mmCIF file of C-alpha atoms in Angstrom:
data_model
loop_
_atom_site.group_PDB
_atom_site.id
_atom_site.type_symbol
_atom_site.label_atom_id
_atom_site.label_comp_id
_atom_site.label_asym_id
_atom_site.label_seq_id
_atom_site.Cartn_x
_atom_site.Cartn_y
_atom_site.Cartn_z
ATOM 1 C CA MET A 229 -0.123 -0.222 0.036
ATOM 2 C CA GLN A 230 1.207 3.292 -0.963
ATOM 3 C CA LEU A 231 -0.468 6.491 0.844
ATOM 4 C CA THR A 232 1.103 10.055 -0.435
ATOM 5 C CA THR A 233 0.668 13.208 2.174
ATOM 6 C CA SER A 234 1.768 16.238 2.997
ATOM 7 C CA MET A 235 3.525 17.439 6.513
ATOM 8 C CA GLU A 236 0.727 19.011 7.414
ATOM 9 C CA HIS A 237 -1.123 15.472 7.247
ATOM 10 C CA THR A 238 1.396 13.134 8.405
ATOM 11 C CA ALA A 239 1.255 15.618 11.531
ATOM 12 C CA ASP A 240 -2.108 15.214 12.076
ATOM 13 C CA PRO A 241 -3.786 13.088 15.066
ATOM 14 C CA SER A 242 -5.601 11.142 12.687
ATOM 15 C CA PHE A 243 -2.815 9.768 10.639
ATOM 16 C CA GLN A 244 -0.868 9.353 14.107
ATOM 17 C CA SER A 245 -3.887 7.157 15.084
ATOM 18 C CA LEU A 246 -3.389 4.950 11.688
ATOM 19 C CA VAL A 247 0.071 4.391 12.067
ATOM 20 C CA GLU A 248 -0.548 3.149 15.853
ATOM 21 C CA GLU A 249 -3.226 0.802 14.228
ATOM 22 C CA LEU A 250 -0.578 -0.603 11.681
ATOM 23 C CA PRO A 251 1.948 -1.983 14.152
ATOM 24 C CA GLY A 252 2.658 -4.595 11.530
ATOM 25 C CA CYS A 253 2.817 -2.196 8.327
ATOM 26 C CA THR A 254 6.114 -0.538 7.330
ATOM 27 C CA ILE A 255 5.628 2.798 7.037
ATOM 28 C CA VAL A 256 7.741 4.896 4.919
ATOM 29 C CA LEU A 257 7.751 8.371 5.365
ATOM 30 C CA GLU A 258 9.083 10.289 2.242
ATOM 31 C CA HIS A 259 10.683 13.444 1.976
ATOM 32 C CA LEU A 260 11.583 14.355 5.482
ATOM 33 C CA ALA A 261 8.032 13.583 6.095
ATOM 34 C CA GLY A 262 6.858 16.058 3.675
ATOM 35 C CA ALA A 263 9.498 18.799 4.527
ATOM 36 C CA TYR A 264 9.621 20.600 0.848
ATOM 37 C CA ARG A 265 9.736 24.350 0.845
ATOM 38 C CA PRO A 266 7.266 25.070 -2.361
ATOM 39 C CA GLN A 267 4.515 22.787 -1.301
ATOM 40 C CA SER A 268 4.801 23.297 2.685
ATOM 41 C CA PRO A 269 6.894 26.358 3.214
ATOM 42 C CA ALA A 270 6.031 26.498 7.296
ATOM 43 C CA SER A 271 7.559 22.728 7.197
ATOM 44 C CA VAL A 272 10.524 23.990 6.650
ATOM 45 C CA THR A 273 10.336 27.246 8.457
ATOM 46 C CA ALA A 274 11.339 27.614 12.621
ATOM 47 C CA PRO A 275 9.864 26.582 14.940
ATOM 48 C CA TYR A 276 9.008 23.668 12.826
ATOM 49 C CA ASP A 277 5.904 22.963 14.367
ATOM 50 C CA ASP A 278 4.619 20.537 12.189
ATOM 51 C CA TYR A 279 7.750 18.541 11.204
ATOM 52 C CA LYS A 280 8.074 18.304 15.213
ATOM 53 C CA LYS A 281 4.482 16.782 15.145
ATOM 54 C CA ALA A 282 5.379 14.311 12.205
ATOM 55 C CA LEU A 283 8.549 13.547 13.787
ATOM 56 C CA THR A 284 6.593 11.965 16.830
ATOM 57 C CA LEU A 285 5.922 9.015 14.692
ATOM 58 C CA ALA A 286 9.378 8.108 15.619
ATOM 59 C CA ARG A 287 8.031 6.278 18.482
ATOM 60 C CA PHE A 288 6.473 3.501 16.229
ATOM 61 C CA SER A 289 9.672 1.334 15.389
ATOM 62 C CA ASN A 290 7.453 0.169 12.063
ATOM 63 C CA THR A 291 8.514 3.713 10.981
ATOM 64 C CA TYR A 292 11.055 4.983 8.693
ATOM 65 C CA ILE A 293 12.012 8.590 7.408
ATOM 66 C CA LYS A 294 13.611 9.207 3.814
ATOM 67 C CA PHE A 295 15.685 12.268 3.204
ATOM 68 C CA GLY A 296 16.526 13.471 -0.216
ATOM 69 C CA GLY A 297 18.607 16.096 -0.871
ATOM 70 C CA LEU A 298 18.926 19.380 0.864
ATOM 71 C CA GLY A 299 17.807 21.494 -2.014
ATOM 72 C CA GLU A 300 14.285 19.848 -1.260
ATOM 73 C CA PHE A 301 13.957 22.570 1.864
ATOM 74 C CA CYS A 302 16.577 24.885 1.083
ATOM 75 C CA VAL A 303 16.530 28.001 -0.863
ATOM 76 C CA ARG A 304 18.528 27.539 -4.254
ATOM 77 C CA PRO A 305 22.300 29.715 -4.629
ATOM 78 C CA ILE A 306 21.729 32.105 -7.790
ATOM 79 C CA PRO A 307 23.773 31.607 -9.215
ATOM 80 C CA LEU A 308 24.301 27.842 -9.123
ATOM 81 C CA ALA A 309 27.970 26.533 -8.763
ATOM 82 C CA ALA A 310 29.572 23.262 -8.951
ATOM 83 C CA GLN A 311 29.941 23.041 -5.464
ATOM 84 C CA PHE A 312 26.294 23.472 -4.178
ATOM 85 C CA ASP A 313 26.227 25.246 -1.126
ATOM 86 C CA PHE A 314 23.781 26.672 0.737
ATOM 87 C CA THR A 315 23.888 29.913 3.055
ATOM 88 C CA GLU A 316 21.117 28.572 5.319
ATOM 89 C CA VAL A 317 20.270 25.196 6.046
ATOM 90 C CA PRO A 318 17.416 24.298 8.495
ATOM 91 C CA PRO A 319 18.139 21.803 11.070
ATOM 92 C CA LEU A 320 15.602 19.008 9.609
ATOM 93 C CA MET A 321 18.169 16.448 9.135
ATOM 94 C CA GLU A 322 19.423 17.093 12.742
ATOM 95 C CA MET A 323 16.224 16.965 13.835
ATOM 96 C CA ALA A 324 15.192 13.698 11.889
ATOM 97 C CA TYR A 325 18.599 11.965 12.982
ATOM 98 C CA GLU A 326 17.433 12.424 16.988
ATOM 99 C CA ALA A 327 14.377 10.938 16.134
ATOM 100 C CA PHE A 328 14.928 7.857 14.141
ATOM 101 C CA GLY A 329 18.783 7.680 14.011
ATOM 102 C CA PRO A 330 20.964 6.378 11.064
ATOM 103 C CA LYS A 331 19.035 2.997 10.874
ATOM 104 C CA ARG A 332 15.655 3.901 10.062
ATOM 105 C CA MET A 333 16.501 6.851 7.940
ATOM 106 C CA MET A 334 17.286 6.287 4.241
ATOM 107 C CA TRP A 335 18.221 8.167 1.256
ATOM 108 C CA GLY A 336 16.169 8.490 -1.510
ATOM 109 C CA SER A 337 17.624 10.221 -4.685
ATOM 110 C CA ASP A 338 14.236 12.687 -5.549
ATOM 111 C CA TYR A 339 15.412 11.502 -9.482
ATOM 112 C CA PRO A 340 14.361 12.923 -11.863
ATOM 113 C CA PRO A 341 13.153 16.048 -9.983
ATOM 114 C CA VAL A 342 16.444 16.921 -8.487
ATOM 115 C CA GLY A 343 18.272 17.609 -11.986
ATOM 116 C CA GLY A 344 16.217 20.630 -12.378
ATOM 117 C CA ARG A 345 16.994 22.078 -8.890
ATOM 118 C CA GLU A 346 20.657 21.304 -7.540
ATOM 119 C CA GLY A 347 21.262 18.013 -9.844
ATOM 120 C CA TYR A 348 22.294 14.492 -9.020
ATOM 121 C CA ARG A 349 25.717 14.658 -7.861
ATOM 122 C CA ASN A 350 25.458 17.654 -5.764
ATOM 123 C CA SER A 351 22.321 16.355 -3.962
ATOM 124 C CA LEU A 352 24.047 12.945 -3.033
ATOM 125 C CA GLN A 353 27.008 15.012 -2.035
ATOM 126 C CA GLY A 354 25.169 17.351 0.071
ATOM 127 C CA VAL A 355 24.185 14.605 2.710
ATOM 128 C CA MET A 356 26.471 12.487 2.418
ATOM 129 C CA GLU A 357 29.103 15.500 3.688
ATOM 130 C CA HIS A 358 26.569 16.479 6.109
ATOM 131 C CA PRO A 359 27.796 16.940 9.562
ATOM 132 C CA VAL A 360 24.459 14.812 11.586
ATOM 133 C CA PHE A 361 26.248 11.567 9.827
ATOM 134 C CA LYS A 362 28.642 11.173 12.480
ATOM 135 C CA SER A 363 30.807 8.065 11.411
ATOM 136 C CA GLN A 364 30.914 5.717 8.414
ATOM 137 C CA ASP A 365 28.302 3.543 10.010
ATOM 138 C CA ASP A 366 25.606 6.350 10.288
ATOM 139 C CA LYS A 367 26.333 6.416 6.393
ATOM 140 C CA ASP A 368 26.171 2.633 5.820
ATOM 141 C CA TRP A 369 22.881 2.761 7.405
ATOM 142 C CA ALA A 370 21.434 5.752 5.680
ATOM 143 C CA PHE A 371 22.653 5.145 2.438
ATOM 144 C CA GLY A 372 22.043 1.811 2.012
ATOM 145 C CA LYS A 373 21.329 -0.857 4.818
ATOM 146 C CA THR A 374 18.529 0.720 5.935
ATOM 147 C CA ALA A 375 16.837 0.771 2.650
ATOM 148 C CA MET A 376 18.398 -2.925 2.216
ATOM 149 C CA GLU A 377 16.459 -3.976 5.480
ATOM 150 C CA VAL A 378 12.969 -2.311 4.786
ATOM 151 C CA PHE A 379 12.487 -3.385 0.945
ATOM 152 C CA LYS A 380 13.789 -6.848 1.938
ATOM 153 C CA LEU A 381 16.768 -6.872 -0.592
ATOM 154 C CA ALA A 382 19.027 -9.144 1.966
#
Protein backbone atom coordinates (compact mmCIF):
# COMPACT_ATOMS: atom_id res chain seq x y z
CA MET A 1 0.00 0.00 0.00
CA GLN A 2 1.24 3.48 -0.84
CA LEU A 3 -0.21 6.64 0.65
CA THR A 4 0.89 10.11 -0.37
CA THR A 5 0.37 12.87 2.16
CA SER A 6 1.67 16.34 2.97
CA MET A 7 3.48 17.48 6.11
CA GLU A 8 0.25 18.84 7.54
CA HIS A 9 -1.44 15.45 7.12
CA THR A 10 1.55 13.51 8.43
CA ALA A 11 1.45 15.64 11.58
CA ASP A 12 -2.31 15.25 11.95
CA PRO A 13 -3.53 13.18 14.94
CA SER A 14 -5.75 11.04 12.67
CA PHE A 15 -2.72 9.96 10.62
CA GLN A 16 -0.82 9.27 13.82
CA SER A 17 -3.75 7.08 14.97
CA LEU A 18 -3.69 5.20 11.67
CA VAL A 19 0.01 4.42 12.09
CA GLU A 20 -0.64 3.26 15.65
CA GLU A 21 -3.36 0.88 14.41
CA LEU A 22 -1.01 -0.72 11.85
CA PRO A 23 1.99 -1.98 13.85
CA GLY A 24 2.68 -4.73 11.31
CA CYS A 25 2.78 -2.34 8.36
CA THR A 26 6.10 -0.73 7.47
CA ILE A 27 5.60 3.02 7.07
CA VAL A 28 8.17 5.03 5.11
CA LEU A 29 7.84 8.78 5.46
CA GLU A 30 9.12 10.25 2.20
CA HIS A 31 10.91 13.59 1.81
CA LEU A 32 11.53 14.10 5.53
CA ALA A 33 7.84 13.49 6.22
CA GLY A 34 6.80 16.11 3.69
CA ALA A 35 9.21 18.93 4.55
CA TYR A 36 9.35 20.52 1.13
CA ARG A 37 9.70 24.27 0.68
CA PRO A 38 7.50 24.82 -2.42
CA GLN A 39 4.51 22.86 -1.12
CA SER A 40 4.80 23.31 2.65
CA PRO A 41 6.88 26.45 3.36
CA ALA A 42 5.83 26.47 7.03
CA SER A 43 7.31 22.97 7.43
CA VAL A 44 10.82 24.27 6.76
CA THR A 45 10.56 27.46 8.81
CA ALA A 46 11.24 27.80 12.53
CA PRO A 47 9.75 26.82 14.93
CA TYR A 48 9.01 23.72 12.75
CA ASP A 49 5.80 22.87 14.63
CA ASP A 50 4.32 20.55 11.99
CA TYR A 51 7.68 18.88 11.41
CA LYS A 52 8.10 18.22 15.13
CA LYS A 53 4.62 16.67 15.23
CA ALA A 54 5.41 14.48 12.22
CA LEU A 55 8.66 13.33 13.85
CA THR A 56 6.72 11.97 16.82
CA LEU A 57 5.88 9.07 14.50
CA ALA A 58 9.39 7.83 15.33
CA ARG A 59 7.91 6.40 18.53
CA PHE A 60 6.55 3.58 16.36
CA SER A 61 9.27 1.08 15.49
CA ASN A 62 7.66 0.33 12.11
CA THR A 63 8.25 3.89 10.84
CA TYR A 64 11.21 5.05 8.77
CA ILE A 65 12.08 8.39 7.22
CA LYS A 66 13.60 9.11 3.82
CA PHE A 67 15.61 12.18 2.92
CA GLY A 68 16.78 13.50 -0.42
CA GLY A 69 18.95 16.45 -1.29
CA LEU A 70 19.11 19.61 0.75
CA GLY A 71 17.63 21.48 -2.21
CA GLU A 72 14.21 20.16 -1.25
CA PHE A 73 14.08 22.48 1.73
CA CYS A 74 16.83 25.07 1.23
CA VAL A 75 16.75 28.18 -0.92
CA ARG A 76 18.70 27.55 -4.12
CA PRO A 77 21.74 29.84 -4.50
CA ILE A 78 21.90 31.95 -7.66
CA PRO A 79 23.98 31.40 -9.66
CA LEU A 80 24.23 27.67 -9.20
CA ALA A 81 27.89 26.72 -8.79
CA ALA A 82 29.63 23.37 -9.17
CA GLN A 83 30.00 23.29 -5.37
CA PHE A 84 26.37 23.67 -4.36
CA ASP A 85 26.66 25.39 -0.99
CA PHE A 86 23.60 26.64 0.85
CA THR A 87 23.90 29.75 2.97
CA GLU A 88 21.16 28.63 5.34
CA VAL A 89 20.25 25.02 6.11
CA PRO A 90 17.29 24.43 8.46
CA PRO A 91 18.04 21.77 11.12
CA LEU A 92 15.63 19.23 9.60
CA MET A 93 18.26 16.51 9.11
CA GLU A 94 19.45 16.89 12.70
CA MET A 95 15.88 16.68 13.97
CA ALA A 96 15.18 13.55 11.89
CA TYR A 97 18.43 11.95 13.08
CA GLU A 98 17.56 12.67 16.70
CA ALA A 99 14.08 11.19 16.30
CA PHE A 100 14.80 8.17 14.09
CA GLY A 101 18.56 7.55 14.21
CA PRO A 102 20.53 6.36 11.17
CA LYS A 103 19.12 2.81 11.28
CA ARG A 104 15.64 4.17 10.48
CA MET A 105 16.72 6.82 7.97
CA MET A 106 17.32 6.24 4.28
CA TRP A 107 18.41 8.31 1.34
CA GLY A 108 16.32 8.66 -1.80
CA SER A 109 17.63 10.32 -4.94
CA ASP A 110 14.44 12.25 -5.82
CA TYR A 111 15.24 11.49 -9.45
CA PRO A 112 14.23 13.01 -11.85
CA PRO A 113 13.10 16.27 -10.11
CA VAL A 114 16.54 16.68 -8.50
CA GLY A 115 18.01 17.30 -11.97
CA GLY A 116 16.16 20.59 -12.21
CA ARG A 117 17.04 21.64 -8.69
CA GLU A 118 20.60 21.07 -7.50
CA GLY A 119 21.55 18.15 -9.73
CA TYR A 120 22.09 14.51 -8.75
CA ARG A 121 25.79 14.84 -7.82
CA ASN A 122 25.23 17.90 -5.63
CA SER A 123 22.19 16.30 -4.04
CA LEU A 124 24.07 13.17 -3.01
CA GLN A 125 27.27 14.97 -2.03
CA GLY A 126 25.41 17.51 0.11
CA VAL A 127 23.80 14.90 2.33
CA MET A 128 26.75 12.49 2.37
CA GLU A 129 28.90 15.30 3.74
CA HIS A 130 26.24 16.52 6.15
CA PRO A 131 27.67 16.67 9.70
CA VAL A 132 24.63 14.85 11.14
CA PHE A 133 26.21 11.55 10.05
CA LYS A 134 28.94 11.22 12.63
CA SER A 135 30.51 7.97 11.51
CA GLN A 136 30.92 5.72 8.52
CA ASP A 137 28.52 3.31 10.22
CA ASP A 138 25.85 6.05 10.28
CA LYS A 139 26.38 6.59 6.55
CA ASP A 140 26.33 2.86 5.82
CA TRP A 141 22.88 2.61 7.40
CA ALA A 142 21.37 5.81 6.01
CA PHE A 143 22.73 5.28 2.49
CA GLY A 144 22.06 1.59 2.07
CA LYS A 145 21.56 -0.84 4.94
CA THR A 146 18.24 0.62 6.11
CA ALA A 147 16.73 0.40 2.62
CA MET A 148 18.10 -3.12 2.20
CA GLU A 149 16.30 -4.20 5.38
CA VAL A 150 13.06 -2.28 4.82
CA PHE A 151 12.63 -3.43 1.23
CA LYS A 152 13.96 -6.93 2.02
CA LEU A 153 16.74 -6.72 -0.54
CA ALA A 154 19.25 -8.72 1.47
